[in-house]
Amino acid sequence: MHEWWATEFVRDRNAGILQEAEERRLARLVAAAGRSSLRARVARRLFGFAVALERDETWQAVWERLEAPRHP
C-alpha cells in the first residue's frame, strides 16, 4: 500500500514539474515576442551612429532611396 502511494506521489510531482516548465517556456516566448533580436538592436544602433557621424551622406542616401521610382 505504501508503495502505491509513493508511486502516485512521484507521478503527481513529475506532472507538476513538467507543467511549471511548460508555463515558464511559454512565458519566455511571450516575453521574447515583445523585444527585438540582438542583431536588430545592434543594426539600429549602428545606423544611428552612422547618421550621427555622416549626416550629409546618410541624408543623401536616404533621400535617393525615397526619390527612387517604385516598381509595382
XYZ file of C-alpha atoms in Angstrom:
72
model
C 0.000 0.000 0.000
C 2.782 2.423 0.852
C 4.458 1.664 -2.472
C 1.305 2.638 -4.412
C 1.080 5.959 -2.583
C 4.757 6.758 -3.255
C 4.361 5.961 -6.957
C 1.310 8.208 -7.252
C 3.083 10.961 -5.338
C 6.084 10.821 -7.690
C 3.826 10.839 -10.765
C 1.907 13.868 -9.490
C 5.126 15.668 -8.591
C 6.663 14.993 -12.009
C 3.491 16.159 -13.748
C 3.584 19.372 -11.714
C 7.237 19.970 -12.545
C 6.567 19.420 -16.255
C 3.576 21.774 -16.139
C 5.636 24.503 -14.450
C 8.421 24.069 -17.009
C 5.922 24.427 -19.852
C 4.465 27.578 -18.292
C 7.957 29.074 -17.922
C 8.758 28.196 -21.550
C 5.579 29.870 -22.767
C 6.273 32.929 -20.600
C 9.745 33.246 -22.154
C 8.234 33.019 -25.646
C 5.733 35.766 -24.854
C 8.446 37.963 -23.352
C 10.747 37.403 -26.334
C 7.988 38.263 -28.805
C 7.839 41.812 -27.453
C 11.506 42.628 -27.919
C 13.632 42.651 -30.996
C 16.592 40.396 -31.566
C 20.103 41.367 -30.613
C 21.015 41.624 -34.285
C 18.187 44.081 -34.977
C 19.079 46.235 -31.952
C 22.741 46.352 -32.979
C 21.787 47.255 -36.551
C 19.598 50.131 -35.333
C 22.339 51.419 -33.056
C 24.954 51.230 -35.831
C 22.616 53.086 -38.171
C 22.165 55.751 -35.518
C 25.933 56.125 -35.185
C 26.291 56.320 -38.959
C 23.676 59.051 -39.124
C 25.365 60.997 -36.335
C 28.816 60.718 -37.900
C 27.939 61.179 -41.561
C 24.801 63.296 -41.593
C 25.105 64.652 -45.118
C 25.988 61.356 -46.783
C 23.353 59.445 -44.855
C 20.694 62.010 -45.643
C 21.607 61.899 -49.336
C 21.392 58.097 -49.376
C 18.014 58.137 -47.632
C 16.738 60.897 -49.915
C 17.860 58.975 -53.033
C 16.085 55.902 -51.748
C 12.892 57.867 -51.138
C 13.088 59.536 -54.552
C 13.778 56.291 -56.414
C 10.945 55.202 -58.682
C 8.853 52.405 -57.290
C 8.195 49.423 -59.457
C 4.862 47.688 -58.843
